[in-house]
PDB file of N, CA and C in Angstrom:
ATOM      1  N   MET A   1      10.802-107.644  75.003  1.00  0.00           N
ATOM      2  CA  MET A   1      10.438-108.816  74.190  1.00  0.00           C
ATOM      3  C   MET A   1      11.286-108.470  72.884  1.00  0.00           C
ATOM      4  N   VAL A   2      11.631-110.050  72.355  1.00  0.00           N
ATOM      5  CA  VAL A   2      12.754-110.142  71.274  1.00  0.00           C
ATOM      6  C   VAL A   2      12.283-108.849  69.993  1.00  0.00           C
ATOM      7  N   ARG A   3      11.360-109.110  69.846  1.00  0.00           N
ATOM      8  CA  ARG A   3      10.698-108.288  68.431  1.00  0.00           C
ATOM      9  C   ARG A   3      11.265-106.755  68.922  1.00  0.00           C
ATOM     10  N   ASP A   4      10.764-106.269  70.146  1.00  0.00           N
ATOM     11  CA  ASP A   4      11.469-105.196  70.183  1.00  0.00           C
ATOM     12  C   ASP A   4      12.414-104.339  70.221  1.00  0.00           C
ATOM     13  N   ALA A   5      13.251-105.909  70.634  1.00  0.00           N
ATOM     14  CA  ALA A   5      14.839-105.434  70.545  1.00  0.00           C
ATOM     15  C   ALA A   5      15.319-105.410  69.196  1.00  0.00           C
ATOM     16  N   LEU A   6      14.939-106.188  68.910  1.00  0.00           N
ATOM     17  CA  LEU A   6      15.741-106.350  66.978  1.00  0.00           C
ATOM     18  C   LEU A   6      15.273-105.090  66.157  1.00  0.00           C
ATOM     19  N   LEU A   7      13.944-104.552  67.074  1.00  0.00           N
ATOM     20  CA  LEU A   7      13.686-103.020  65.934  1.00  0.00           C
ATOM     21  C   LEU A   7      14.406-102.196  66.450  1.00  0.00           C
ATOM     22  N   LYS A   8      15.596-102.185  67.166  1.00  0.00           N
ATOM     23  CA  LYS A   8      16.298-100.944  67.791  1.00  0.00           C
ATOM     24  C   LYS A   8      17.768-101.328  67.244  1.00  0.00           C
ATOM     25  N   PRO A   9      18.748-100.281  67.369  1.00  0.00           N
ATOM     26  CA  PRO A   9      19.990-100.746  66.824  1.00  0.00           C
ATOM     27  C   PRO A   9      20.548-101.526  68.167  1.00  0.00           C
ATOM     28  N   PRO A  10      21.752-101.953  67.829  1.00  0.00           N
ATOM     29  CA  PRO A  10      22.174-102.225  66.756  1.00  0.00           C
ATOM     30  C   PRO A  10      21.447-103.191  65.373  1.00  0.00           C
ATOM     31  N   TYR A  11      20.607-103.828  65.667  1.00  0.00           N
ATOM     32  CA  TYR A  11      19.962-104.449  64.750  1.00  0.00           C
ATOM     33  C   TYR A  11      18.927-103.614  63.836  1.00  0.00           C
ATOM     34  N   SER A  12      18.230-102.871  64.196  1.00  0.00           N
ATOM     35  CA  SER A  12      17.493-102.348  63.213  1.00  0.00           C
ATOM     36  C   SER A  12      16.553-102.484  62.266  1.00  0.00           C
ATOM     37  N   LEU A  13      15.896-103.910  62.532  1.00  0.00           N
ATOM     38  CA  LEU A  13      15.534-104.753  61.766  1.00  0.00           C
ATOM     39  C   LEU A  13      14.056-103.995  61.431  1.00  0.00           C
ATOM     40  N   SER A  14      13.609-103.907  60.035  1.00  0.00           N
ATOM     41  CA  SER A  14      11.953-103.508  60.063  1.00  0.00           C
ATOM     42  C   SER A  14      11.200-104.063  60.548  1.00  0.00           C
ATOM     43  N   ARG A  15      10.186-103.642  60.579  1.00  0.00           N
ATOM     44  CA  ARG A  15       8.658-104.387  61.265  1.00  0.00           C
ATOM     45  C   ARG A  15       8.284-105.865  60.630  1.00  0.00           C
ATOM     46  N   SER A  16       8.662-105.642  59.116  1.00  0.00           N
ATOM     47  CA  SER A  16       7.979-106.567  58.579  1.00  0.00           C
ATOM     48  C   SER A  16       9.358-107.927  58.796  1.00  0.00           C
ATOM     49  N   ASP A  17      10.637-107.453  59.010  1.00  0.00           N
ATOM     50  CA  ASP A  17      11.877-108.154  59.182  1.00  0.00           C
ATOM     51  C   ASP A  17      10.852-109.213  60.240  1.00  0.00           C
ATOM     52  N   VAL A  18      10.367-108.715  61.619  1.00  0.00           N
ATOM     53  CA  VAL A  18      10.070-109.226  62.627  1.00  0.00           C
ATOM     54  C   VAL A  18       8.761-109.754  62.879  1.00  0.00           C
ATOM     55  N   GLN A  19       8.082-109.680  61.667  1.00  0.00           N
ATOM     56  CA  GLN A  19       6.367-110.054  61.381  1.00  0.00           C
ATOM     57  C   GLN A  19       6.283-111.017  62.602  1.00  0.00           C
ATOM     58  N   PHE A  20       7.246-112.280  62.156  1.00  0.00           N
ATOM     59  CA  PHE A  20       7.020-113.881  62.785  1.00  0.00           C
ATOM     60  C   PHE A  20       6.520-113.586  64.044  1.00  0.00           C
ATOM     61  N   PHE A  21       7.399-112.703  64.758  1.00  0.00           N
ATOM     62  CA  PHE A  21       7.525-112.387  66.116  1.00  0.00           C
ATOM     63  C   PHE A  21       6.243-111.328  66.693  1.00  0.00           C
ATOM     64  N   THR A  22       5.573-110.960  65.899  1.00  0.00           N
ATOM     65  CA  THR A  22       4.539-110.139  66.065  1.00  0.00           C
ATOM     66  C   THR A  22       3.469-110.673  65.977  1.00  0.00           C
ATOM     67  N   ASP A  23       3.310-112.064  65.124  1.00  0.00           N
ATOM     68  CA  ASP A  23       2.430-112.866  65.008  1.00  0.00           C
ATOM     69  C   ASP A  23       2.041-113.572  65.909  1.00  0.00           C
ATOM     70  N   PHE A  24       3.383-113.864  66.429  1.00  0.00           N
ATOM     71  CA  PHE A  24       3.030-114.858  68.075  1.00  0.00           C
ATOM     72  C   PHE A  24       2.521-113.872  69.163  1.00  0.00           C
ATOM     73  N   ALA A  25       3.320-112.715  69.236  1.00  0.00           N
ATOM     74  CA  ALA A  25       3.172-111.694  70.565  1.00  0.00           C
ATOM     75  C   ALA A  25       1.553-111.299  70.643  1.00  0.00           C
ATOM     76  N   GLU A  26       0.976-111.643  69.593  1.00  0.00           N
ATOM     77  CA  GLU A  26      -0.438-110.799  69.558  1.00  0.00           C
ATOM     78  C   GLU A  26      -1.420-111.499  69.011  1.00  0.00           C
ATOM     79  N   SER A  27      -2.462-111.383  69.844  1.00  0.00           N
ATOM     80  CA  SER A  27      -3.716-112.385  69.790  1.00  0.00           C
ATOM     81  C   SER A  27      -4.348-112.411  68.085  1.00  0.00           C
ATOM     82  N   THR A  28      -4.852-113.461  67.691  1.00  0.00           N
ATOM     83  CA  THR A  28      -5.548-113.003  66.049  1.00  0.00           C
ATOM     84  C   THR A  28      -6.705-113.235  65.816  1.00  0.00           C
ATOM     85  N   PRO A  29      -7.489-112.466  65.800  1.00  0.00           N
ATOM     86  CA  PRO A  29      -9.167-112.773  66.027  1.00  0.00           C
ATOM     87  C   PRO A  29      -9.473-113.815  65.077  1.00  0.00           C
ATOM     88  N   GLY A  30     -10.024-114.546  66.152  1.00  0.00           N
ATOM     89  CA  GLY A  30     -10.328-115.917  65.333  1.00  0.00           C
ATOM     90  C   GLY A  30      -9.949-116.926  65.540  1.00  0.00           C
ATOM     91  N   PHE A  31      -8.559-116.905  66.041  1.00  0.00           N
ATOM     92  CA  PHE A  31      -7.601-117.813  66.221  1.00  0.00           C
ATOM     93  C   PHE A  31      -8.264-118.998  67.222  1.00  0.00           C
ATOM     94  N   ASP A  32      -8.916-118.567  68.367  1.00  0.00           N
ATOM     95  CA  ASP A  32      -9.479-119.779  68.909  1.00  0.00           C
ATOM     96  C   ASP A  32     -10.257-120.596  68.265  1.00  0.00           C
ATOM     97  N   GLU A  33     -11.339-120.043  67.485  1.00  0.00           N
ATOM     98  CA  GLU A  33     -12.323-120.799  66.578  1.00  0.00           C
ATOM     99  C   GLU A  33     -11.851-121.587  65.771  1.00  0.00           C
ATOM    100  N   ALA A  34     -10.954-121.130  64.538  1.00  0.00           N
ATOM    101  CA  ALA A  34     -10.092-121.574  63.790  1.00  0.00           C
ATOM    102  C   ALA A  34      -9.487-122.960  64.315  1.00  0.00           C
ATOM    103  N   ALA A  35      -8.741-123.137  65.364  1.00  0.00           N
ATOM    104  CA  ALA A  35      -8.225-124.764  66.218  1.00  0.00           C
ATOM    105  C   ALA A  35      -8.906-124.854  66.670  1.00  0.00           C
ATOM    106  N   THR A  36      -9.967-124.762  67.271  1.00  0.00           N
ATOM    107  CA  THR A  36     -11.160-125.471  67.400  1.00  0.00           C
ATOM    108  C   THR A  36     -11.537-126.261  66.130  1.00  0.00           C
ATOM    109  N   ALA A  37     -11.988-125.663  65.025  1.00  0.00           N
ATOM    110  CA  ALA A  37     -12.197-126.283  64.104  1.00  0.00           C
ATOM    111  C   ALA A  37     -11.614-127.483  63.634  1.00  0.00           C
ATOM    112  N   VAL A  38     -10.412-127.046  64.036  1.00  0.00           N
ATOM    113  CA  VAL A  38      -9.013-128.314  63.364  1.00  0.00           C
ATOM    114  C   VAL A  38      -9.253-129.051  64.192  1.00  0.00           C
ATOM    115  N   ILE A  39      -9.270-128.872  65.275  1.00  0.00           N
ATOM    116  CA  ILE A  39      -9.157-129.918  66.048  1.00  0.00           C
ATOM    117  C   ILE A  39     -10.733-130.763  66.134  1.00  0.00           C
ATOM    118  N   ALA A  40     -11.429-130.291  65.637  1.00  0.00           N
ATOM    119  CA  ALA A  40     -12.923-131.413  65.349  1.00  0.00           C
ATOM    120  C   ALA A  40     -12.779-131.931  64.013  1.00  0.00           C
ATOM    121  N   GLU A  41     -12.170-131.518  63.350  1.00  0.00           N
ATOM    122  CA  GLU A  41     -11.856-131.653  62.109  1.00  0.00           C
ATOM    123  C   GLU A  41     -11.355-132.785  62.234  1.00  0.00           C
ATOM    124  N   GLY A  42     -10.267-133.358  62.937  1.00  0.00           N
ATOM    125  CA  GLY A  42      -9.425-134.366  62.853  1.00  0.00           C
ATOM    126  C   GLY A  42     -10.122-134.927  63.696  1.00  0.00           C
ATOM    127  N   MET A  43     -10.978-134.895  64.475  1.00  0.00           N
ATOM    128  CA  MET A  43     -11.427-135.775  65.563  1.00  0.00           C
ATOM    129  C   MET A  43     -12.835-136.629  64.628  1.00  0.00           C
ATOM    130  N   MET A  44     -12.992-135.987  63.910  1.00  0.00           N
ATOM    131  CA  MET A  44     -14.436-136.260  63.221  1.00  0.00           C
ATOM    132  C   MET A  44     -13.534-137.239  61.866  1.00  0.00           C
ATOM    133  N   ASN A  45     -12.069-137.432  61.598  1.00  0.00           N
ATOM    134  CA  ASN A  45     -11.192-137.873  60.622  1.00  0.00           C
ATOM    135  C   ASN A  45     -10.474-139.207  61.033  1.00  0.00           C
ATOM    136  N   GLY A  46     -10.760-139.552  62.653  1.00  0.00           N
ATOM    137  CA  GLY A  46     -10.348-140.647  63.602  1.00  0.00           C
ATOM    138  C   GLY A  46      -9.211-139.781  64.183  1.00  0.00           C
ATOM    139  N   GLU A  47      -9.033-138.752  64.132  1.00  0.00           N
ATOM    140  CA  GLU A  47      -7.611-138.434  65.582  1.00  0.00           C
ATOM    141  C   GLU A  47      -8.518-138.547  66.588  1.00  0.00           C
ATOM    142  N   THR A  48      -7.558-139.214  67.734  1.00  0.00           N
ATOM    143  CA  THR A  48      -8.146-139.071  69.170  1.00  0.00           C
ATOM    144  C   THR A  48      -7.440-138.180  69.842  1.00  0.00           C
ATOM    145  N   PRO A  49      -7.940-137.733  71.316  1.00  0.00           N
ATOM    146  CA  PRO A  49      -7.316-136.743  71.822  1.00  0.00           C
ATOM    147  C   PRO A  49      -5.559-137.092  72.116  1.00  0.00           C
ATOM    148  N   GLU A  50      -5.340-138.558  72.500  1.00  0.00           N
ATOM    149  CA  GLU A  50      -4.214-138.606  72.492  1.00  0.00           C
ATOM    150  C   GLU A  50      -3.579-138.398  71.838  1.00  0.00           C
ATOM    151  N   SER A  51      -3.658-138.659  70.021  1.00  0.00           N
ATOM    152  CA  SER A  51      -2.997-138.143  69.251  1.00  0.00           C
ATOM    153  C   SER A  51      -2.777-136.391  68.853  1.00  0.00           C
ATOM    154  N   ILE A  52      -3.623-136.091  69.572  1.00  0.00           N
ATOM    155  CA  ILE A  52      -3.738-134.351  69.387  1.00  0.00           C
ATOM    156  C   ILE A  52      -3.128-134.092  70.355  1.00  0.00           C
ATOM    157  N   ARG A  53      -2.815-134.374  71.358  1.00  0.00           N
ATOM    158  CA  ARG A  53      -2.281-134.152  72.664  1.00  0.00           C
ATOM    159  C   ARG A  53      -0.643-134.093  71.955  1.00  0.00           C
ATOM    160  N   SER A  54      -0.144-135.975  71.603  1.00  0.00           N
ATOM    161  CA  SER A  54       1.121-135.785  71.183  1.00  0.00           C
ATOM    162  C   SER A  54       1.529-134.878  70.043  1.00  0.00           C
ATOM    163  N   ALA A  55       0.497-134.671  69.532  1.00  0.00           N
ATOM    164  CA  ALA A  55       1.208-133.350  68.483  1.00  0.00           C
ATOM    165  C   ALA A  55       1.582-132.107  68.890  1.00  0.00           C
ATOM    166  N   VAL A  56       0.458-131.750  69.690  1.00  0.00           N
ATOM    167  CA  VAL A  56       0.851-130.338  70.606  1.00  0.00           C
ATOM    168  C   VAL A  56       1.985-130.405  71.039  1.00  0.00           C
ATOM    169  N   MET A  57       2.266-131.756  71.714  1.00  0.00           N
ATOM    170  CA  MET A  57       3.595-131.672  72.935  1.00  0.00           C
ATOM    171  C   MET A  57       4.839-131.416  71.505  1.00  0.00           C
ATOM    172  N   LEU A  58       5.107-132.645  70.519  1.00  0.00           N
ATOM    173  CA  LEU A  58       5.935-132.020  69.619  1.00  0.00           C
ATOM    174  C   LEU A  58       6.188-130.874  69.285  1.00  0.00           C
ATOM    175  N   LEU A  59       5.289-130.227  68.925  1.00  0.00           N
ATOM    176  CA  LEU A  59       5.280-129.098  67.993  1.00  0.00           C
ATOM    177  C   LEU A  59       5.982-127.970  69.134  1.00  0.00           C
ATOM    178  N   GLN A  60       5.553-127.808  70.677  1.00  0.00           N
ATOM    179  CA  GLN A  60       5.676-127.555  71.489  1.00  0.00           C
ATOM    180  C   GLN A  60       7.442-127.633  71.786  1.00  0.00           C
ATOM    181  N   GLU A  61       7.845-128.802  71.626  1.00  0.00           N
ATOM    182  CA  GLU A  61       9.012-129.356  72.123  1.00  0.00           C
ATOM    183  C   GLU A  61       9.946-128.907  70.720  1.00  0.00           C
ATOM    184  N   TYR A  62       9.733-128.606  69.652  1.00  0.00           N
ATOM    185  CA  TYR A  62      10.451-127.930  68.347  1.00  0.00           C
ATOM    186  C   TYR A  62      10.530-126.481  69.215  1.00  0.00           C
ATOM    187  N   GLU A  63       9.548-126.127  69.177  1.00  0.00           N
ATOM    188  CA  GLU A  63       9.570-124.484  69.592  1.00  0.00           C
ATOM    189  C   GLU A  63      10.819-124.470  70.933  1.00  0.00           C
ATOM    190  N   ILE A  64      10.845-125.185  71.847  1.00  0.00           N
ATOM    191  CA  ILE A  64      11.344-125.079  73.015  1.00  0.00           C
ATOM    192  C   ILE A  64      13.203-125.162  72.078  1.00  0.00           C
ATOM    193  N   MET A  65      13.509-126.488  71.323  1.00  0.00           N
ATOM    194  CA  MET A  65      14.512-126.531  70.758  1.00  0.00           C
ATOM    195  C   MET A  65      14.811-125.333  69.773  1.00  0.00           C
ATOM    196  N   PHE A  66      14.082-124.692  69.166  1.00  0.00           N
ATOM    197  CA  PHE A  66      14.698-123.337  68.181  1.00  0.00           C
ATOM    198  C   PHE A  66      15.226-122.077  69.197  1.00  0.00           C
ATOM    199  N   TRP A  67      14.104-122.541  70.362  1.00  0.00           N
ATOM    200  CA  TRP A  67      14.535-121.271  71.470  1.00  0.00           C
ATOM    201  C   TRP A  67      16.121-121.111  72.056  1.00  0.00           C
ATOM    202  N   ASP A  68      15.912-123.023  72.754  1.00  0.00           N
ATOM    203  CA  ASP A  68      17.241-123.217  72.549  1.00  0.00           C
ATOM    204  C   ASP A  68      18.843-122.989  71.964  1.00  0.00           C
ATOM    205  N   ASN A  69      18.496-123.036  70.693  1.00  0.00           N
ATOM    206  CA  ASN A  69      19.535-122.861  70.084  1.00  0.00           C
ATOM    207  C   ASN A  69      19.608-121.329  69.646  1.00  0.00           C
ATOM    208  N   VAL A  70      18.662-120.547  69.608  1.00  0.00           N
ATOM    209  CA  VAL A  70      18.591-119.288  69.714  1.00  0.00           C
ATOM    210  C   VAL A  70      19.761-118.875  71.132  1.00  0.00           C
ATOM    211  N   TRP A  71      19.265-119.284  71.987  1.00  0.00           N
ATOM    212  CA  TRP A  71      20.127-119.001  73.381  1.00  0.00           C
ATOM    213  C   TRP A  71      21.717-119.479  73.070  1.00  0.00           C
ATOM    214  N   ALA A  72      21.547-120.806  72.849  1.00  0.00           N
ATOM    215  CA  ALA A  72      22.865-121.259  72.681  1.00  0.00           C
ATOM    216  C   ALA A  72      24.186-120.342  71.580  1.00  0.00           C
ATOM    217  N   ARG A  73      23.433-120.161  70.657  1.00  0.00           N
ATOM    218  CA  ARG A  73      23.997-119.306  69.796  1.00  0.00           C
ATOM    219  C   ARG A  73      24.470-118.101  70.089  1.00  0.00           C
ATOM    220  N   SER A  74      23.404-117.569  70.755  1.00  0.00           N
ATOM    221  CA  SER A  74      23.588-115.940  71.181  1.00  0.00           C
ATOM    222  C   SER A  74      24.923-115.824  72.237  1.00  0.00           C
ATOM    223  N   ASN A  75      25.089-117.005  72.910  1.00  0.00           N
ATOM    224  CA  ASN A  75      26.081-117.319  74.147  1.00  0.00           C
ATOM    225  C   ASN A  75      27.292-117.831  73.291  1.00  0.00           C
ATOM    226  N   SER A  76      27.632-118.192  72.469  1.00  0.00           N
ATOM    227  CA  SER A  76      28.481-119.003  71.920  1.00  0.00           C
ATOM    228  C   SER A  76      29.611-117.722  71.103  1.00  0.00           C
ATOM    229  N   GLN A  77      28.987-116.408  71.086  1.00  0.00           N
ATOM    230  CA  GLN A  77      29.354-115.742  70.241  1.00  0.00           C
ATOM    231  C   GLN A  77      29.882-114.517  71.283  1.00  0.00           C
ATOM    232  N   HIS A  78      29.892-114.854  72.647  1.00  0.00           N
ATOM    233  CA  HIS A  78      30.443-113.758  73.559  1.00  0.00           C
ATOM    234  C   HIS A  78      31.973-114.082  73.814  1.00  0.00           C
TER     235      HIS A  78
END
């Protein structure tokens, strides 16, 4: 896991430095309920299943772009 690698030499980052990765790696209690509540509220305010799906797909694409750039940067320094 990226988080675990960053905690070790040569990086030796602190746990607070890698908290972002920890938050995504570990299940947060109540996350599913909170996500469901956000979706329900959006639909009560006129969002459609299609617009929600589109927003989720866009978020996933941004995440892919992030990791693609991390990979590209790591390979360009060799």
